[in-house]
mmCIF file of C-alpha atoms in Angstrom:
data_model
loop_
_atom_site.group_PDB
_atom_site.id
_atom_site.type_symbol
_atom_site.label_atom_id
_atom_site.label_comp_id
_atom_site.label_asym_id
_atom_site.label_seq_id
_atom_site.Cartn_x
_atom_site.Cartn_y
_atom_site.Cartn_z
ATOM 1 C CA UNK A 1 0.000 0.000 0.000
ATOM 2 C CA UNK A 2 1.412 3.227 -1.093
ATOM 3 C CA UNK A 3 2.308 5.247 1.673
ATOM 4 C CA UNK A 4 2.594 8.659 -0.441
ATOM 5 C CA UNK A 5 -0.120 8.708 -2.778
ATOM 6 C CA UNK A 6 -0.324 11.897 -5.502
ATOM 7 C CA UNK A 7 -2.362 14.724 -4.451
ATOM 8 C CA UNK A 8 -5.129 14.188 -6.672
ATOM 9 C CA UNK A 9 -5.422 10.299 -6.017
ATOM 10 C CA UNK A 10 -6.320 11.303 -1.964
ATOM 11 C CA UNK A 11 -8.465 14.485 -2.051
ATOM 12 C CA UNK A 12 -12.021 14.763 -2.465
ATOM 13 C CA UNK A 13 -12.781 15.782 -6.359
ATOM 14 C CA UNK A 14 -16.317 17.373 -6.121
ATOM 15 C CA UNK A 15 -16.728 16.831 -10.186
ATOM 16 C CA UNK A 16 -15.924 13.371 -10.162
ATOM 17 C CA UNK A 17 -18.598 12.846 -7.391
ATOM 18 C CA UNK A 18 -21.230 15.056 -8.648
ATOM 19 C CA UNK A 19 -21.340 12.898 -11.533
ATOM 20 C CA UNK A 20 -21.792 9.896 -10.089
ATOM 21 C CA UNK A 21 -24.447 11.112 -8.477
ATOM 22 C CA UNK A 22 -26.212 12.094 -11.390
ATOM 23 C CA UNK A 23 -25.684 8.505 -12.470
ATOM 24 C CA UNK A 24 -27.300 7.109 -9.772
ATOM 25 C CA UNK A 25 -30.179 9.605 -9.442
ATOM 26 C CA UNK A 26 -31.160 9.218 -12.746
ATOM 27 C CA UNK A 27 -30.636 5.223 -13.246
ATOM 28 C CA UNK A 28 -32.698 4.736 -9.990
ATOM 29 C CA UNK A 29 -36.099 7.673 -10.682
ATOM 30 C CA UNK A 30 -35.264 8.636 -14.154
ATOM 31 C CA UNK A 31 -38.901 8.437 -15.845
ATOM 32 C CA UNK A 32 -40.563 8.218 -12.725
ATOM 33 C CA UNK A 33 -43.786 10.468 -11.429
ATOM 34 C CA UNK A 34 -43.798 10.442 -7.262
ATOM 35 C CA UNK A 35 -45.334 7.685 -5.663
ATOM 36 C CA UNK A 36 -45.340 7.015 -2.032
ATOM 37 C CA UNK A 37 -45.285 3.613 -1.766
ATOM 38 C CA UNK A 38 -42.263 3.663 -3.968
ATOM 39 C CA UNK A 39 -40.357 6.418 -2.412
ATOM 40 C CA UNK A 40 -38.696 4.602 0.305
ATOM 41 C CA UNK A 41 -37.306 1.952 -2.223
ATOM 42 C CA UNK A 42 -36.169 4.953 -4.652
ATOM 43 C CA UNK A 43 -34.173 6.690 -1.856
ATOM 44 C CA UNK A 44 -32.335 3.063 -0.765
ATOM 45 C CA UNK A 45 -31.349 3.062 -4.198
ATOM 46 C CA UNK A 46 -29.900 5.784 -5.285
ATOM 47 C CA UNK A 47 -28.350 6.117 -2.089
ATOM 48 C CA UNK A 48 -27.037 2.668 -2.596
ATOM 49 C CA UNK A 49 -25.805 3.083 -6.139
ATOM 50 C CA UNK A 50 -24.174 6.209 -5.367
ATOM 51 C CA UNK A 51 -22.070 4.100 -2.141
ATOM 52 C CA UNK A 52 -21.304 1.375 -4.305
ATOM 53 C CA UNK A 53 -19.958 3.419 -6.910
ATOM 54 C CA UNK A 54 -18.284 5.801 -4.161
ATOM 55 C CA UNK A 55 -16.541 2.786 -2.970
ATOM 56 C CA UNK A 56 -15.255 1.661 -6.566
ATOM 57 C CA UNK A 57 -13.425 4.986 -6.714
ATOM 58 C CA UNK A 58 -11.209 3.007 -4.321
ATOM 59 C CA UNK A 59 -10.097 6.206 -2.221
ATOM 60 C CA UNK A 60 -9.135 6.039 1.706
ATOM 61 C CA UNK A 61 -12.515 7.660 2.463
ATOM 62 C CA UNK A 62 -15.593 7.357 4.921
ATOM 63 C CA UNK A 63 -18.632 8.309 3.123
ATOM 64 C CA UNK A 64 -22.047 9.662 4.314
ATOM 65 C CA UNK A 65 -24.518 9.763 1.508
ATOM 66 C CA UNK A 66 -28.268 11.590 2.202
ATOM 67 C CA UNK A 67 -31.084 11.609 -0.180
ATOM 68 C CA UNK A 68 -34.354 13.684 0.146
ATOM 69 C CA UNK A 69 -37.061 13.072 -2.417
ATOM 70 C CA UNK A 70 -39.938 15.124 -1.906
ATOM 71 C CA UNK A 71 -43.396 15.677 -3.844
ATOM 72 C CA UNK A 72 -43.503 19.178 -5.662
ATOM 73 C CA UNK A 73 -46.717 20.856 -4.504
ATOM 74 C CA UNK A 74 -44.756 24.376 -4.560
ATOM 75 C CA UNK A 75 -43.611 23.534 -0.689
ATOM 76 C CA UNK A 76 -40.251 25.033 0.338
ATOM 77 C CA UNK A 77 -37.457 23.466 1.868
ATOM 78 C CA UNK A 78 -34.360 24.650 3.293
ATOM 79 C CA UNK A 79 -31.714 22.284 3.844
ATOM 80 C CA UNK A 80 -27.950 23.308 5.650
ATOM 81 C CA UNK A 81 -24.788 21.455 6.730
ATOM 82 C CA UNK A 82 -22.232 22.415 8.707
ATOM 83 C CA UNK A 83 -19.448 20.197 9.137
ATOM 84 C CA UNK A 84 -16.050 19.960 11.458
ATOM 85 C CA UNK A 85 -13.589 18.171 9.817
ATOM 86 C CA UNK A 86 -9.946 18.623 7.904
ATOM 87 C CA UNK A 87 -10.743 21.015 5.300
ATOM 88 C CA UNK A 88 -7.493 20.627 2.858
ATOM 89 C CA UNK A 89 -8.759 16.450 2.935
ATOM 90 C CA UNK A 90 -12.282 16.218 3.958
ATOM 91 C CA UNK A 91 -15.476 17.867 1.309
ATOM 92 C CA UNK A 92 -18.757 17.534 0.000
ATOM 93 C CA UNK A 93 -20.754 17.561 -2.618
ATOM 94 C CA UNK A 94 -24.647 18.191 -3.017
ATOM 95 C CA UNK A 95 -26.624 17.672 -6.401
ATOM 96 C CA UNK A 96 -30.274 19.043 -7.255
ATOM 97 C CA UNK A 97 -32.293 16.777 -9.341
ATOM 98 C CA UNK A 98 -35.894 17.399 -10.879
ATOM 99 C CA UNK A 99 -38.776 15.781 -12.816
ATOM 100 C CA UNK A 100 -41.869 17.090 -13.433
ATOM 101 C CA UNK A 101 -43.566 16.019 -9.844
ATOM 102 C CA UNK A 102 -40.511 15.573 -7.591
ATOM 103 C CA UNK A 103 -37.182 17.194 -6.072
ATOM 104 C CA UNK A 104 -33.895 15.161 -5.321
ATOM 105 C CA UNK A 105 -31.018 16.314 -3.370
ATOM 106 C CA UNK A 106 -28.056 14.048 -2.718
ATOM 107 C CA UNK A 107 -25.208 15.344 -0.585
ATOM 108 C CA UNK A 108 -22.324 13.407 -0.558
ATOM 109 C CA UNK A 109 -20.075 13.857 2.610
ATOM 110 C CA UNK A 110 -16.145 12.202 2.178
ATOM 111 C CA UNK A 111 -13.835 12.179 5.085
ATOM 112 C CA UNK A 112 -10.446 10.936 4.789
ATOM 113 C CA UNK A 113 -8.771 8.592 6.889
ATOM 114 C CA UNK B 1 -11.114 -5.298 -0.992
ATOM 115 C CA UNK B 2 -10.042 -2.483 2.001
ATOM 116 C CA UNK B 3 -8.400 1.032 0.550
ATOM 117 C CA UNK B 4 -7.167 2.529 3.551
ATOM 118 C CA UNK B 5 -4.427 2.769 5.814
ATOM 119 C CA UNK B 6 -6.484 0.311 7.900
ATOM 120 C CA UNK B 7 -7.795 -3.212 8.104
ATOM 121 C CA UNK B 8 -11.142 -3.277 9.069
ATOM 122 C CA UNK B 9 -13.515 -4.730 7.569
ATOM 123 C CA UNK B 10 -16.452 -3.003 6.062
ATOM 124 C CA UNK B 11 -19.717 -5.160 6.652
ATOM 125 C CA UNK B 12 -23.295 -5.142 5.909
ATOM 126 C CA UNK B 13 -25.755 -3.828 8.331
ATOM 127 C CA UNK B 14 -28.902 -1.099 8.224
ATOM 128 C CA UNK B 15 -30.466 1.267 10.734
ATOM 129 C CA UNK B 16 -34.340 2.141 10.087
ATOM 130 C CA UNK B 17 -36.206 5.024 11.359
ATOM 131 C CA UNK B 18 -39.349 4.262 12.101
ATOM 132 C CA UNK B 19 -41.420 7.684 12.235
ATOM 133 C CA UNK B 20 -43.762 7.322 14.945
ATOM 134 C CA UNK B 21 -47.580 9.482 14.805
ATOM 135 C CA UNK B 22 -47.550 9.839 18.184
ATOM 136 C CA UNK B 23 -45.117 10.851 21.105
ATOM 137 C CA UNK B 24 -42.669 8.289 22.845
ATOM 138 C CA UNK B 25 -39.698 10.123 23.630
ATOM 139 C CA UNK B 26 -38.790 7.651 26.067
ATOM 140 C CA UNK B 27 -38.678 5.023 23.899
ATOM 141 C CA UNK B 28 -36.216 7.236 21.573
ATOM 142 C CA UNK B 29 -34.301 7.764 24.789
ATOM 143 C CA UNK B 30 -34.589 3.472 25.563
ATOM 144 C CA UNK B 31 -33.875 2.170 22.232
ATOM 145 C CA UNK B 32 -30.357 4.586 21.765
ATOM 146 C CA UNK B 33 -29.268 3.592 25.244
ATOM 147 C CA UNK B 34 -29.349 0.224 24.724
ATOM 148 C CA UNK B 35 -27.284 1.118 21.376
ATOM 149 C CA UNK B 36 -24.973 2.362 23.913
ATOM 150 C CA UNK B 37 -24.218 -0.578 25.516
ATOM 151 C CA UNK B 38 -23.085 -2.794 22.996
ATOM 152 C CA UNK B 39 -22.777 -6.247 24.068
ATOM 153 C CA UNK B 40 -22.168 -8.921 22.805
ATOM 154 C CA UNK B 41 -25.818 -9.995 23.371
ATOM 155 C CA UNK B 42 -27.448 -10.757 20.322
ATOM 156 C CA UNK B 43 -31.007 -10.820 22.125
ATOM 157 C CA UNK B 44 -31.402 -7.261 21.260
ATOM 158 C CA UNK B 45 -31.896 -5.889 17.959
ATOM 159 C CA UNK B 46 -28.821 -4.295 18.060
ATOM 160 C CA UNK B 47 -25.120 -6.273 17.821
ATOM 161 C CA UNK B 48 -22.118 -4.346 17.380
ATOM 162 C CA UNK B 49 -19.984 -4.890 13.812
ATOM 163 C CA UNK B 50 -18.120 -2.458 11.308
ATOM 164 C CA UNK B 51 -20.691 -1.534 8.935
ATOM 165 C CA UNK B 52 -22.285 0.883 6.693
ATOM 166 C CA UNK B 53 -25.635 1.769 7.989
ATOM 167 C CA UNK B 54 -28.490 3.602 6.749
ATOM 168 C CA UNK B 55 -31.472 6.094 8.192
ATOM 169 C CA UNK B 56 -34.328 7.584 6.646
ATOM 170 C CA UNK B 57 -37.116 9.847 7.774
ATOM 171 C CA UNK B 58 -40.698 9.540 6.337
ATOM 172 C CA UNK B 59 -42.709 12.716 6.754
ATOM 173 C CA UNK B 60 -45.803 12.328 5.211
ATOM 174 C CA UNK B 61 -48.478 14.860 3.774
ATOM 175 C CA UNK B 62 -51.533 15.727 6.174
ATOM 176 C CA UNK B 63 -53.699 14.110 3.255
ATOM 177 C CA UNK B 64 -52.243 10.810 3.437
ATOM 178 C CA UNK B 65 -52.104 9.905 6.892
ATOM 179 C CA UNK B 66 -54.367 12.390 8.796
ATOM 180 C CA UNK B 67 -51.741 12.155 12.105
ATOM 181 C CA UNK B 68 -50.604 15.614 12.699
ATOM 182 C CA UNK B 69 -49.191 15.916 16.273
ATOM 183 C CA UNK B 70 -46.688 19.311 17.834
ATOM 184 C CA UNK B 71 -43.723 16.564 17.304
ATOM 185 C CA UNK B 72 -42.549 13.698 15.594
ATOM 186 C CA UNK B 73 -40.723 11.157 17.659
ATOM 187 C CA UNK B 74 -37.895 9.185 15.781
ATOM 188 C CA UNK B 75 -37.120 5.543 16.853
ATOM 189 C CA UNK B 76 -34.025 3.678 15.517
ATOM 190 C CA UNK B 77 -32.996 0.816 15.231
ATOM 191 C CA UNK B 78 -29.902 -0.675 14.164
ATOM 192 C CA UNK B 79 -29.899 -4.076 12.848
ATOM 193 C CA UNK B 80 -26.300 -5.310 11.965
ATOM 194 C CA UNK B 81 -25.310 -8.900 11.195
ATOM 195 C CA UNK B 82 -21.602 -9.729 12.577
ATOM 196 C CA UNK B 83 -20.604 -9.998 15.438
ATOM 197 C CA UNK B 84 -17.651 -7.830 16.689
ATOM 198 C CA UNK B 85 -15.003 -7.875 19.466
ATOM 199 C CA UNK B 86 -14.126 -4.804 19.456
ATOM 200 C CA UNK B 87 -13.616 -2.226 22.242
ATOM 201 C CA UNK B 88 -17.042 -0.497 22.718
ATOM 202 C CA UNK B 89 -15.707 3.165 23.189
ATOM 203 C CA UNK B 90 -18.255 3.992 25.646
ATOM 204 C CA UNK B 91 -17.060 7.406 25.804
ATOM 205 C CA UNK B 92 -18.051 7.605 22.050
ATOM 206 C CA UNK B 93 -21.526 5.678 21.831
ATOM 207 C CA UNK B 94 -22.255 7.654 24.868
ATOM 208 C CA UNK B 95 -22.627 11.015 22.718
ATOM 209 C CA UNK B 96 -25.596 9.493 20.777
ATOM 210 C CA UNK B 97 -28.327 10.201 23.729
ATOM 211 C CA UNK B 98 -26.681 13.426 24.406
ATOM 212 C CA UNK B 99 -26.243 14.790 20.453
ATOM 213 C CA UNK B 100 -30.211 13.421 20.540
ATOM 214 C CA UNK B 101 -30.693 16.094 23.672
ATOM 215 C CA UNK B 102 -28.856 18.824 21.741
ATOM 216 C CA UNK B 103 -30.871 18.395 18.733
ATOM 217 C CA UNK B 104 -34.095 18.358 20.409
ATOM 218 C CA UNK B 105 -33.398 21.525 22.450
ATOM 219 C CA UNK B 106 -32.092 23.341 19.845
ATOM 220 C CA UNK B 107 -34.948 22.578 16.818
ATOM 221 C CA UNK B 108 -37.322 23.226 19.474
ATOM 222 C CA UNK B 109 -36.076 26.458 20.920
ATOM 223 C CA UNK B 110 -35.701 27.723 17.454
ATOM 224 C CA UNK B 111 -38.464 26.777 15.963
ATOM 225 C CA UNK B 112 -41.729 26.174 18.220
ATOM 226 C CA UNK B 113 -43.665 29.069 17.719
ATOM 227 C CA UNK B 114 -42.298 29.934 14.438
ATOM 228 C CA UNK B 115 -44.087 30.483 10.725
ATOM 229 C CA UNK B 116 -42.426 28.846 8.160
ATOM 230 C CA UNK B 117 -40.942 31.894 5.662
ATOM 231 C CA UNK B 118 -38.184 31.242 2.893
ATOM 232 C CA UNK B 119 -35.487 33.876 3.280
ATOM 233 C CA UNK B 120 -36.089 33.462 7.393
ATOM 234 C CA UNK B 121 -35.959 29.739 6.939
ATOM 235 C CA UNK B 122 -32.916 29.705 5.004
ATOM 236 C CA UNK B 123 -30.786 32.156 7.528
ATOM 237 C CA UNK B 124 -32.635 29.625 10.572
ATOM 238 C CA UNK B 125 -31.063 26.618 8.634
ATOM 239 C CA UNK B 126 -27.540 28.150 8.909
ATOM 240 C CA UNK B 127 -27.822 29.140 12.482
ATOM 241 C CA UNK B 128 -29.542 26.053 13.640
ATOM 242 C CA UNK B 129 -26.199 23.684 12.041
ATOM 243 C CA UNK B 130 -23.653 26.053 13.194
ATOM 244 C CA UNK B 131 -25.486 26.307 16.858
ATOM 245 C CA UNK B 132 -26.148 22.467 16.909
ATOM 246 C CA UNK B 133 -21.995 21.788 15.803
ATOM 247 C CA UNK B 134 -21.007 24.521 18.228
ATOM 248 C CA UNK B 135 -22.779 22.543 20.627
ATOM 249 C CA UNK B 136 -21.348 19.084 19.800
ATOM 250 C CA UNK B 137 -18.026 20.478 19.507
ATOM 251 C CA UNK B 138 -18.798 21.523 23.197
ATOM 252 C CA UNK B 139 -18.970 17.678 24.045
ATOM 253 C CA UNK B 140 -14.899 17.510 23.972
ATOM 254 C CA UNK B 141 -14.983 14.050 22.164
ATOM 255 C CA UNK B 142 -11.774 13.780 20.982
ATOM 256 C CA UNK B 143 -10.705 12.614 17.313
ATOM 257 C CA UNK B 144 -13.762 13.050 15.428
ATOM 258 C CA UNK B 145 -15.221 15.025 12.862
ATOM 259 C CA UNK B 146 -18.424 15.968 13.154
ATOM 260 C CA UNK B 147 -21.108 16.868 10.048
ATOM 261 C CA UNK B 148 -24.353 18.280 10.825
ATOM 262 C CA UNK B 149 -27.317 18.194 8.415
ATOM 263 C CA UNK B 150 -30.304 20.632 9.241
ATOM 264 C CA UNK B 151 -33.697 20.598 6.840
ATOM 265 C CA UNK B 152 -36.473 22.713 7.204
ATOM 266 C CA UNK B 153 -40.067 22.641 4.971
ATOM 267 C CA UNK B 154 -43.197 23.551 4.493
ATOM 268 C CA UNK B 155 -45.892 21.755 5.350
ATOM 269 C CA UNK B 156 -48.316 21.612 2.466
ATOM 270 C CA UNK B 157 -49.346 18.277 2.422
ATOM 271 C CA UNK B 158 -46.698 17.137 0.374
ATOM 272 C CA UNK B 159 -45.113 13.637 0.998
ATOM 273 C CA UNK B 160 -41.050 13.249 1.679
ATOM 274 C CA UNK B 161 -38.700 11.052 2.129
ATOM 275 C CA UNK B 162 -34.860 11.748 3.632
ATOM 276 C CA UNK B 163 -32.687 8.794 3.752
ATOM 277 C CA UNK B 164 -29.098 7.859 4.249
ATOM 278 C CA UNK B 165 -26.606 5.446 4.016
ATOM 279 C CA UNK B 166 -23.083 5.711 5.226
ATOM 280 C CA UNK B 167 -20.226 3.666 4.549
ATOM 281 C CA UNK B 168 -17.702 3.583 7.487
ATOM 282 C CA UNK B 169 -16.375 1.945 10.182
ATOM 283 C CA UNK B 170 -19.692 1.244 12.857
ATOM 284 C CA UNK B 171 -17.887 0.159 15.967
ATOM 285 C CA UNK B 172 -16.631 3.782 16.066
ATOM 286 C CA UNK B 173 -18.921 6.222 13.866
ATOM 287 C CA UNK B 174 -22.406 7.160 15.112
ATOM 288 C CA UNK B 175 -25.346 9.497 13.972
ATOM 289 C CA UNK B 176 -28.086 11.251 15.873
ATOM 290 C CA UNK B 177 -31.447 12.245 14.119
ATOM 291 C CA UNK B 178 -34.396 14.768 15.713
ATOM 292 C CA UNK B 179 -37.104 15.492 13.440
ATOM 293 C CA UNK B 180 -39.298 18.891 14.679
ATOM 294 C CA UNK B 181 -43.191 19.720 13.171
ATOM 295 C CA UNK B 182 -45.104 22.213 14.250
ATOM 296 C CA UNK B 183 -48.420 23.914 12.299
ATOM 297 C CA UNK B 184 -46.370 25.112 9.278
ATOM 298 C CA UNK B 185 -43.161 23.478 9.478
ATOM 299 C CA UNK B 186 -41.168 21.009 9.768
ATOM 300 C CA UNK B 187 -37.413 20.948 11.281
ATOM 301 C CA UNK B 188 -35.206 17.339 10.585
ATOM 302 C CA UNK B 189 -31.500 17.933 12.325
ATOM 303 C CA UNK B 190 -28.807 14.775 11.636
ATOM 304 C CA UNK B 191 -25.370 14.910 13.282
ATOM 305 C CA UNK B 192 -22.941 12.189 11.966
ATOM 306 C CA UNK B 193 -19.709 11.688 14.125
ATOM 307 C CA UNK B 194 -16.861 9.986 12.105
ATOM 308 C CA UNK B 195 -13.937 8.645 14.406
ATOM 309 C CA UNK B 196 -10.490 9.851 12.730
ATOM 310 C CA UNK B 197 -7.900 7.693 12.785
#
């Protein structure tokens, strides 16, 4: 196991994250209209894709993946993070996804080890 | 496969939140405390192991399940399927009950009698995470990095779901979750405490 690994091998790329979860999102809801009963599997998934392909990058990183799908009935939402953690190592990463009747957000917490 | 500087083992395990219609902070209080403990006792629901686990919050719409009480109660449980030896860093599993306090104080000082109002809401979110992580940094738990997630809505009948899943080591690494409703809004607050090597 490498001891020194190159800068861009260990840090938190917020691109190459951000498109994974657009991956995810859209391979798990895509063409989908909100339904309740099918919300909670939805959210399992994309929250699972997005670890599993998180994991694949093969960094030395703890992940923390959240998902919030809500109905769009013109509602608001207001959602924060604060975090206390290494800042040169540590980041995050939050993607906004739509359809027609529904919101996504994904935020993507990595913490180095 | 492991990437890491360490050797543990990543396993398989899930935590559910089970949203709860009526009011049993006790049982919140009951079901994390015996999280605390840790044994090796596999008569509980909960065993201890290294594994990802997940939460997720279901708040629905007025319409759909006509239950609309001053607070939502949050019961979890964590379900996890090895076995583990490992030291049970009391000190650490301690914080969950007392993040849980934090959280509830805080959501509910902030936002009892409050109207839910967008620019308002989003200054409230920022103050509410950096209040709640001020707080938990308070807690002097050494070597671990904290992240705290704050949502607030509307309530306009609309359904939701908020759900994670965390990969990470769950001997050491814990979350607390509080969710908040009053008339017009809703408050969900999630601290996640990662042990740093």
């Amino acid at each position: 196991m490498d001891e020194y690994q190159a800068e861009e091998e260990t840090a938190f790329v917020v691109e190459e994250v951000s498109k994974i979860i657009k991956e995810s999102v859209e391979a798990a809801i895509g063409g989908n209209a909100y339904q309740h009963s099918r919300v909670n599997q939805w959210s399992t998934s994309v929250v699972e894709q997005c670890l599993s392909q998180l994991s694949k990058l093969g960094k030395p990183f703890k992940y923390i993946v959240t998902c919030i799908i809500t109905q769009k009935n013109g509602a608001g939402l207001q959602t924060a993070s604060t975090c206390f953690w290494d800042n040169s190592s540590d980041g995050s990463c939050a993607v906004r996804w739509e359809n027609k009747s529904m919101y996504c957000i994904v935020n993507v917490f990595g913490l180095a080890l | 496969m492991v990437h890491g500087c360490h050797d543990n083992t990543k396993l398989y395990g899930a935590s559910y939140f089970v949203l709860l219609g009526s009011r049993r902070p006790e049982i919140d209080k009951a079901v994390i405390m015996s999280d605390l403990l840790k044994d090796k006792s596999q008569r509980r629901e909960k065993r201890a192991g290294k594994l990802p686990s997940e939460g997720s919050h279901g708040v629905r719409g007025k319409e759909t399940t006509g239950k609309t009480k001053d607070s939502i109660s949050t019961v979890s449980y964590i379900d996890e399927l090895a076995h583990h030896d490992d030291n049970p860093r009391m000190a650490v599993t301690m914080e969950n009950t007392y993040q849980m306090d934090i959280l509830k104080d805080v959501l509910t000082s902030y936002l009892q009698e409050e109207e839910y109002e967008g620019e308002w809401s989003q200054k409230m979110t920022k103050t509410i995470s950096e209040v709640i992580r001020a707080r938990v940094k308070d807690l002097m738990i050494p070597r671990y990095k904290i992240v705290v997630l704050v949502h607030i809505g509307q309530l306009t009948g609309q359904s939701m779901q908020i759900s994670s899943r965390c990969l990470w080591d769950a001997a050491n690494d814990t979350f607390a979750s509080y969710s908040f409703k009053n008339s017009s809004l809703f408050g969900v607050a999630t601290v996640y405490a990662v042990y740093f090597e």
